[in-house]
XYZ file of C-alpha atoms in Angstrom:
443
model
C 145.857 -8.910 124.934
C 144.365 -8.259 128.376
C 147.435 -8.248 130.082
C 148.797 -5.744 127.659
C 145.208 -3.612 128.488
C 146.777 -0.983 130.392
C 149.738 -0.166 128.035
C 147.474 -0.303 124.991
C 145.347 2.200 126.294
C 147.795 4.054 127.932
C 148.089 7.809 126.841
C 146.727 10.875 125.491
C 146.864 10.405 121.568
C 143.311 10.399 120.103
C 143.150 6.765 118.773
C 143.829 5.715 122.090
C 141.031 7.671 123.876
C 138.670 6.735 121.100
C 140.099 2.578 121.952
C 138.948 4.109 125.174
C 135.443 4.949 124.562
C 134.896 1.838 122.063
C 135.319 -0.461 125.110
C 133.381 1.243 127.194
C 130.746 1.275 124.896
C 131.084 -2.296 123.849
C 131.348 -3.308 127.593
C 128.095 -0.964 128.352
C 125.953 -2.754 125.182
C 126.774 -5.946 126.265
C 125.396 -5.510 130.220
C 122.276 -3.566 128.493
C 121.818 -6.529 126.274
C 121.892 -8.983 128.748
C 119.481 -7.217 130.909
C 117.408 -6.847 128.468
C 117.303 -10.186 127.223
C 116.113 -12.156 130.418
C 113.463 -8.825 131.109
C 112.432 -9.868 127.715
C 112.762 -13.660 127.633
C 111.109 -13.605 131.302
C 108.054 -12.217 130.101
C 107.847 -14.335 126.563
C 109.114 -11.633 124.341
C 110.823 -14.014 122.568
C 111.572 -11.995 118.959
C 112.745 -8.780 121.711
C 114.993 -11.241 123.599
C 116.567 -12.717 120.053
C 117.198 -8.448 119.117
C 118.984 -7.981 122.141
C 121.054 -11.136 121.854
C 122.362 -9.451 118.427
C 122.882 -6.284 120.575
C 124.891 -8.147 123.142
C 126.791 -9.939 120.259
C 127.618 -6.397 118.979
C 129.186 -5.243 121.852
C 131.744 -7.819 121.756
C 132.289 -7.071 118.323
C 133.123 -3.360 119.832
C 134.977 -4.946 122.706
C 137.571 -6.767 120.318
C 137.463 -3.719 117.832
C 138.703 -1.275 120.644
C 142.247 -3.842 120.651
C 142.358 -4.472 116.511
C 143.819 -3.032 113.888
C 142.603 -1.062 110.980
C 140.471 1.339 113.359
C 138.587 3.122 110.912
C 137.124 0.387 109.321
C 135.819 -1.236 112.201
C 134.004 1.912 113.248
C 132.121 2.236 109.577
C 130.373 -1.036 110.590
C 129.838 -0.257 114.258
C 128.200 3.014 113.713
C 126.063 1.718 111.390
C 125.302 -1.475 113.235
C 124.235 0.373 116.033
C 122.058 2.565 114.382
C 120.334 -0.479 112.739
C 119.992 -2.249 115.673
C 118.489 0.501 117.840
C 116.109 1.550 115.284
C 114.825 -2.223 114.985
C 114.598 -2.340 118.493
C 112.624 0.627 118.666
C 110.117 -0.161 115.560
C 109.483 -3.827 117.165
C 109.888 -3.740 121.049
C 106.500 -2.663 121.749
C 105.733 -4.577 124.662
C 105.678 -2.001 127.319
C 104.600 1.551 125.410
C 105.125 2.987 128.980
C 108.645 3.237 128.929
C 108.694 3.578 124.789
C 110.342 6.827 124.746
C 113.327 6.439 127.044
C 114.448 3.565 124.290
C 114.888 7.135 122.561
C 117.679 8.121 124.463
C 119.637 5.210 122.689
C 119.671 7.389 119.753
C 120.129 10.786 120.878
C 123.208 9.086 122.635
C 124.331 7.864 119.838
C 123.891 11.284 118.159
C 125.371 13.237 120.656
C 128.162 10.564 121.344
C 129.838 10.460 117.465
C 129.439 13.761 116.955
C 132.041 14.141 119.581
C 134.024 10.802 119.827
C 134.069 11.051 115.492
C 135.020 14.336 115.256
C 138.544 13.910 114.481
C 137.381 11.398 111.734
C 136.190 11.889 108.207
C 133.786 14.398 106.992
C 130.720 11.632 106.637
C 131.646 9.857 109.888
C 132.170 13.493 112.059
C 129.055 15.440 110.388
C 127.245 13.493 108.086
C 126.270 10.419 110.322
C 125.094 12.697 113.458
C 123.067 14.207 111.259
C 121.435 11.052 110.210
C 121.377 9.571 113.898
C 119.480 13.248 114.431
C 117.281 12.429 112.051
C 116.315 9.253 113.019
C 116.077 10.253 116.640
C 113.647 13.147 115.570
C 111.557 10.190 113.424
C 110.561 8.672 115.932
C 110.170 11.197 118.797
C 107.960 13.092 116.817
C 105.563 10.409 115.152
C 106.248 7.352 117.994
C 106.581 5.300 115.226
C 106.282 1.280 115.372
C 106.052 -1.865 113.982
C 103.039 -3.535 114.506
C 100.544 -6.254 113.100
C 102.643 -6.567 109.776
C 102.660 -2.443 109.179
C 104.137 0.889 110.385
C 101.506 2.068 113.091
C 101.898 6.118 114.416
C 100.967 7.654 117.051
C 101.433 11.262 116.708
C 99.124 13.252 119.121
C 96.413 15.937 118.173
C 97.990 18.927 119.342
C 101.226 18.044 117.037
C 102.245 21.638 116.699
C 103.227 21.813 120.105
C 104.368 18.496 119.955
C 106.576 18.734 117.670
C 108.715 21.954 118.419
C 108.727 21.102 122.082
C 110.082 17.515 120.688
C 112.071 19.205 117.918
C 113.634 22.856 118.951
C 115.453 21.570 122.473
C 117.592 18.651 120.404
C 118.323 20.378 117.495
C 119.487 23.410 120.031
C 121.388 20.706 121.942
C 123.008 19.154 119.002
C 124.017 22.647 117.732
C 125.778 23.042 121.098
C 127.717 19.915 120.889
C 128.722 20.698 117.217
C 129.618 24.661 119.095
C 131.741 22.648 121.683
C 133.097 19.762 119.980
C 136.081 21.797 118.383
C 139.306 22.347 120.495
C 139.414 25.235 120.926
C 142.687 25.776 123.422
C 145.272 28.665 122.371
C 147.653 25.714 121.246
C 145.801 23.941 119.468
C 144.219 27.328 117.366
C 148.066 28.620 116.979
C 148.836 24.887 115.475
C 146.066 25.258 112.625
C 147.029 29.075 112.207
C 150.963 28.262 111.991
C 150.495 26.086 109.454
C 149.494 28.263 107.151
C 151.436 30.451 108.090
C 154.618 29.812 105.871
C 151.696 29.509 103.036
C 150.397 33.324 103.903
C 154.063 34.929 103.905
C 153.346 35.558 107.817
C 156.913 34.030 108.801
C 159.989 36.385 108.367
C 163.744 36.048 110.015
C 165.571 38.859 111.837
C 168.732 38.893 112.358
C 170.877 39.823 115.575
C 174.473 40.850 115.059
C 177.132 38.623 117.048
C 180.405 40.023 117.708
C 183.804 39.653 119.399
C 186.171 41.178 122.069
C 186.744 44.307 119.639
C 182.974 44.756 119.343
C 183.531 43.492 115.819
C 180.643 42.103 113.421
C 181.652 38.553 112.815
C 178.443 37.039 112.003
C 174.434 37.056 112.628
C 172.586 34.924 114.020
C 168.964 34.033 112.012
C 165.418 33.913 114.272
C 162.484 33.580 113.650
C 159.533 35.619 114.164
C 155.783 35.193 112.970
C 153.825 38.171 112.658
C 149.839 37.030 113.160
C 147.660 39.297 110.897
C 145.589 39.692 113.648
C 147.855 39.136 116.801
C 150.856 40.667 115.850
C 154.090 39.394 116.701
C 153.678 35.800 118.392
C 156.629 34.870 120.703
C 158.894 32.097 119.657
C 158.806 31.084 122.862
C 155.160 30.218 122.502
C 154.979 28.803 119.160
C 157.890 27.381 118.250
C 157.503 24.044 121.255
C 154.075 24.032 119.294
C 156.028 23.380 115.581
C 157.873 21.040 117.268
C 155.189 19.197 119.337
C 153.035 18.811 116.237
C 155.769 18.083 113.679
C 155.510 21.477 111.822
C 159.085 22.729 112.878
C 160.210 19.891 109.755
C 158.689 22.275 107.231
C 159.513 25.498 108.820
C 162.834 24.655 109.509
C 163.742 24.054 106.105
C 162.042 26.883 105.273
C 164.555 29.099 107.873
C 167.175 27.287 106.208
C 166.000 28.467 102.524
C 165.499 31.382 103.666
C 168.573 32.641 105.417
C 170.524 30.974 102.119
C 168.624 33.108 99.909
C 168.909 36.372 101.855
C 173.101 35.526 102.464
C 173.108 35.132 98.524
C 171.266 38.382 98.189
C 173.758 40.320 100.473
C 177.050 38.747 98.434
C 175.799 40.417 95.853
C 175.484 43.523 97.797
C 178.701 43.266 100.080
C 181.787 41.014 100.665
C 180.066 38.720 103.149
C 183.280 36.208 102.977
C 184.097 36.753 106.875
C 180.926 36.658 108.422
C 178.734 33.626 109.688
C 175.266 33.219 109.685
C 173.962 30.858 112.885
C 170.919 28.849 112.011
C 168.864 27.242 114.590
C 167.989 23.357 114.064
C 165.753 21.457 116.158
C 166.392 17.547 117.109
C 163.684 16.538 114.744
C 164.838 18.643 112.360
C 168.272 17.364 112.703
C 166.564 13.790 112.472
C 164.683 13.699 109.763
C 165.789 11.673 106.721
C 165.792 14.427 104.237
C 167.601 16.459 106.254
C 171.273 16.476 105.010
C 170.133 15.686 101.352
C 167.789 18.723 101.475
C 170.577 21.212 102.827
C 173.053 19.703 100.580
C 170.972 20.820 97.451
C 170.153 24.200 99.485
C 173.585 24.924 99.691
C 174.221 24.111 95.950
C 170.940 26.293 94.975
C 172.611 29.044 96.162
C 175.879 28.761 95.653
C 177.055 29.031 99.469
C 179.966 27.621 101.130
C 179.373 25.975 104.111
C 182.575 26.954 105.985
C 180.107 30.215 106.797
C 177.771 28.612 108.385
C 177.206 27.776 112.102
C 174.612 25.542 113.614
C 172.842 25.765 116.818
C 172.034 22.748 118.667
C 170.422 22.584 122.346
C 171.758 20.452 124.487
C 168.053 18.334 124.583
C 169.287 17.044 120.987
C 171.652 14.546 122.884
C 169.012 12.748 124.067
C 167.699 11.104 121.245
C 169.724 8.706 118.667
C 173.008 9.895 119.092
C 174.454 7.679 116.432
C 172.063 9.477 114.217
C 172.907 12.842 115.161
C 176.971 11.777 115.502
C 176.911 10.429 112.015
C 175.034 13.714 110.974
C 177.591 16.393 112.704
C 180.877 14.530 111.278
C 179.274 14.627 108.027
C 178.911 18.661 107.983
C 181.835 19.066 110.265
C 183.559 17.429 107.542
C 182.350 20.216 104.749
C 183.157 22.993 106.853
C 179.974 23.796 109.178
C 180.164 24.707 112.516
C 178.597 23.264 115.315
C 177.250 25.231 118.696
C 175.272 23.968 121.359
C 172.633 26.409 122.327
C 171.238 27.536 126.174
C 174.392 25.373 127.144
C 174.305 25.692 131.325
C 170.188 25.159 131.448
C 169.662 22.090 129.594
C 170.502 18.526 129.162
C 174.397 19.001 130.053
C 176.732 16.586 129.708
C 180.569 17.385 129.081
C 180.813 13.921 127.212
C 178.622 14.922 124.556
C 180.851 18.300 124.033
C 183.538 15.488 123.542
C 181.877 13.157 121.409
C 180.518 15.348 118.711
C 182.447 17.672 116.776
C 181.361 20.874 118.438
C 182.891 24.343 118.051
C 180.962 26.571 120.222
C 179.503 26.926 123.548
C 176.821 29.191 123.793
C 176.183 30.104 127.230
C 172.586 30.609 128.233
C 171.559 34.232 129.046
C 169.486 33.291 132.138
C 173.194 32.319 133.439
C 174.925 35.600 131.971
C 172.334 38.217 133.911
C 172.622 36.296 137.289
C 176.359 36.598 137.045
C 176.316 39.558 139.181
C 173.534 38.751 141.688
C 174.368 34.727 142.098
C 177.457 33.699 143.062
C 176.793 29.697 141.838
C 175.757 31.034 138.427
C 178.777 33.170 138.390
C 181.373 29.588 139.215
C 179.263 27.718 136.243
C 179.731 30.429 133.465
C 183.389 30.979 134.321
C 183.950 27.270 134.358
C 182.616 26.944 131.001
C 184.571 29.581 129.476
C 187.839 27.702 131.286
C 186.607 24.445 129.728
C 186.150 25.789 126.224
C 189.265 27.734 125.915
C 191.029 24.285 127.741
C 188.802 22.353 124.712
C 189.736 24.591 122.299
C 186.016 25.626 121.865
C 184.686 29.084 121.141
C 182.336 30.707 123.482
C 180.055 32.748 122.882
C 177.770 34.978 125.833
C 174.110 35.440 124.956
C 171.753 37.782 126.642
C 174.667 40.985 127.053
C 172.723 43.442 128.281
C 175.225 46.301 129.208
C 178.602 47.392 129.166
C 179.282 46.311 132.671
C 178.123 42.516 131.851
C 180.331 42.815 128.268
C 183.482 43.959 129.925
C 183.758 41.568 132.683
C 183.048 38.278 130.302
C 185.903 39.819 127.936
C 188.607 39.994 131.034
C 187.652 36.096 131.797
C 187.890 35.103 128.504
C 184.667 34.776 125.891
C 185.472 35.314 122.438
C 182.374 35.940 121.360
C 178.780 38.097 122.560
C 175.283 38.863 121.506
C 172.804 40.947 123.396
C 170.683 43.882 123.052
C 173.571 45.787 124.256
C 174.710 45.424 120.499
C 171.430 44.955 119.038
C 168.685 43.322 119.058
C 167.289 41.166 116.167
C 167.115 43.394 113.197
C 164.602 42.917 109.968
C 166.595 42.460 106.685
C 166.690 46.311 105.793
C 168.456 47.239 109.223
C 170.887 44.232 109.839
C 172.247 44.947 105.840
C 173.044 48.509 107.606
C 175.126 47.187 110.057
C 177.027 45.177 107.501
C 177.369 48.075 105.359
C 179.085 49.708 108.568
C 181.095 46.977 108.998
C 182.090 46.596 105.749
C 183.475 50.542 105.124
């Protein structure tokens, strides 16, 4: 177990910075203890000495409880066992009443200390118990009470007004400060608990940017999505979308894109003949991953009544760095029904020509940073030609994102790419405005 230390502790995850603080804190009661026990012992304090040895004993106990399992049990019965054992300290080690009130500062540590290290931790063990420890800590501040001669003994001074709110008003300020600060309070963390309720609040919606082909034909959309803060505005995807996926959120709100853009293709079939255009749905590695993935598009699909031969789904190339037996066995299986596969951002990422040969991919989307240097870098130029070479030599699709202008459309077409999408054409259109275009399209 101590050789393992390092690694066990090793991180930024909560649990492991609260193991963190646990030994330090059972390391730090168990040098205190000792100390105090030969100060104690030395000078015949006997029943003191025998307190502290329990101290000391309880700091192993938070020593081996920073390495064990079942965390949050083990810290119900250290929190508590401290408090107890500091407040019996302080009502019976009387023996030098100089000193008497910096024994305090055990408890407004203790007050101070789980209202930040227990914040992340139930309601009674984040608010509740600093509360108490407050309370405690004011107890005895205020009245200096003891233990004495078989019966509680105070000392409160005459001039206890003054006393008392000098004792009083500074803690409770303090403690209102660490309750103030406690909170993360970073911009990702705040657009993590506001994107989570965001699908809840209608505050997601998809847009839609036409794709088309060497005609300038509409051949399919491609569905993004945007989240429009009721106080921010639009958020970039760029901004939270690594958040969804850091925290685990994308799982929901990528089956809630795919619901979505389902729904709204069902919508328009009943408003046009949708039979030759594709709809491009990005899905993120977890996404793809997750066990109720296939099952839950399968019954999507069914729901409303689409066939998958028009749909198209965009991978990065990131994805092939995680199980790619999973993911294999998950492309053949909606290769097989009909779905297209196209790697996303392809020229930027994780690139690797044998995964284009491994999995049953259709499409190569080339990454727009590569299609506007085309002109103004010579080695971005080589790579995006290449690629179109290799995909029409792979019998792949391609498909050039980030077409800004005629000049950039034209020159792609004479090389080769089937496919384009870029504001040149349009840029990602609410639901109203992208059924225009296919209206247009379809007359």
């Amino acid at each position: 177990m101590i050789r393992n230390l390092p690694f066990i502790l090793k991180g930024d995850s909560l649990e492991k910075k609260l193991r963190l603080t646990l030994l330090i804190a059972g390391i730090s009661s168990i040098f205190a203890g000792l100390f105090m026990i030969y100060f104690n012992y030395s000078r015949g304090h006997n029943n003191v000495a025998l307190l502290y040895c329990v101290s000391s004993a309880l700091g192993v106990y938070i020593t081996c409880a920073a390495f064990c399992t079942r965390l949050k049990y083990h810290l119900y019965i250290i929190v508590h066992a401290l408090l107890v054992s500091i407040t019996l300290l302080l009502l019976v080690d009387n023996y030098h009443t100089a000193g008497k009130h910096t024994e305090y500062n055990y408890l407004l540590a203790l007050t101070i200390g789980s209202s930040l290290v227990l914040r992340q931790q139930s309601g009674y063990l984040s608010k509740a118990f600093p509360l108490i420890c407050l309370a405690v800590y004011l107890l005895f501040i205020v009245t200096g009470l003891t233990w004495q001669n078989g019966g509680f003994q105070l000392n409160i001074p005459e001039e206890y007004g003054f006393y008392i709110v000098n004792c009083s008003v500074p803690i409770v300020a303090l403690l209102l400060t660490v309750f103030t600060s406690r909170g993360n309070y970073s911009e990702t963390d705040l657009i993590k608990r506001e994107l989570s309720n965001a699908i809840t609040n209608n505050e997601l919606e998809l847009y839609y940017q036409p794709q088309v082909d060497v005609d300038k034909k509409l051949i399919g959309f491609e569905a993004l999505l945007r989240w429009k803060h009721p106080v921010k505005g639009f958020i970039s995807p760029e901004v939270f979308i690594p958040v969804a996926e850091k925290s685990g959120l994308i799982i929901e709100i990528g089956k809630w894109v795919m619901e979505r853009t389902l729904q709204q293709m069902s919508d328009w079939d009943r408003m046009f003949n949708l039979s030759k255009l594709k709809f491009s749905i990005n899905i993120s590695p977890l996404q793809l991953m997750h066990r109720d993935f296939t099952q839950d598009t399968l019954l999507t699909l069914s729901h409303y009544k689409i066939s998958p031969e028009r749909l198209k789904f965009e991978i990065t190339e990131t994805t092939f760095i995680y199980d790619q037996k999973r993911i294999g066995g998950v492309i053949a299986h909606f290769s097989q029904l009909g779905i297209k596969w196209a790697i996303d951002d392809f020229g930027v990422g994780y690139s690797s020509l044998k995964s284009i040969s491994d999995f049953a991919i259709d499409d190569i989307k080339i990454d727009k940073s590569l299609i506007m240097q085309i002109f103004k870098n010579e080695s971005a130029a080589i790579v995006v030609l290449k690629t179109i070479e290799l995909s029409r030599d792979m019998g792949l699709n391609v498909l050039a994102e980030g077409i800004e202008s005629e000049e950039y459309f034209e020159y792609l077409r004479d090389k080769g790419c089937h496919l384009f999408q870029g504001y040149h054409f349009a840029r990602p259109l609410p639901a109203g405005e992208a059924a225009l275009w296919i209206r247009r399209a379809s007359s």
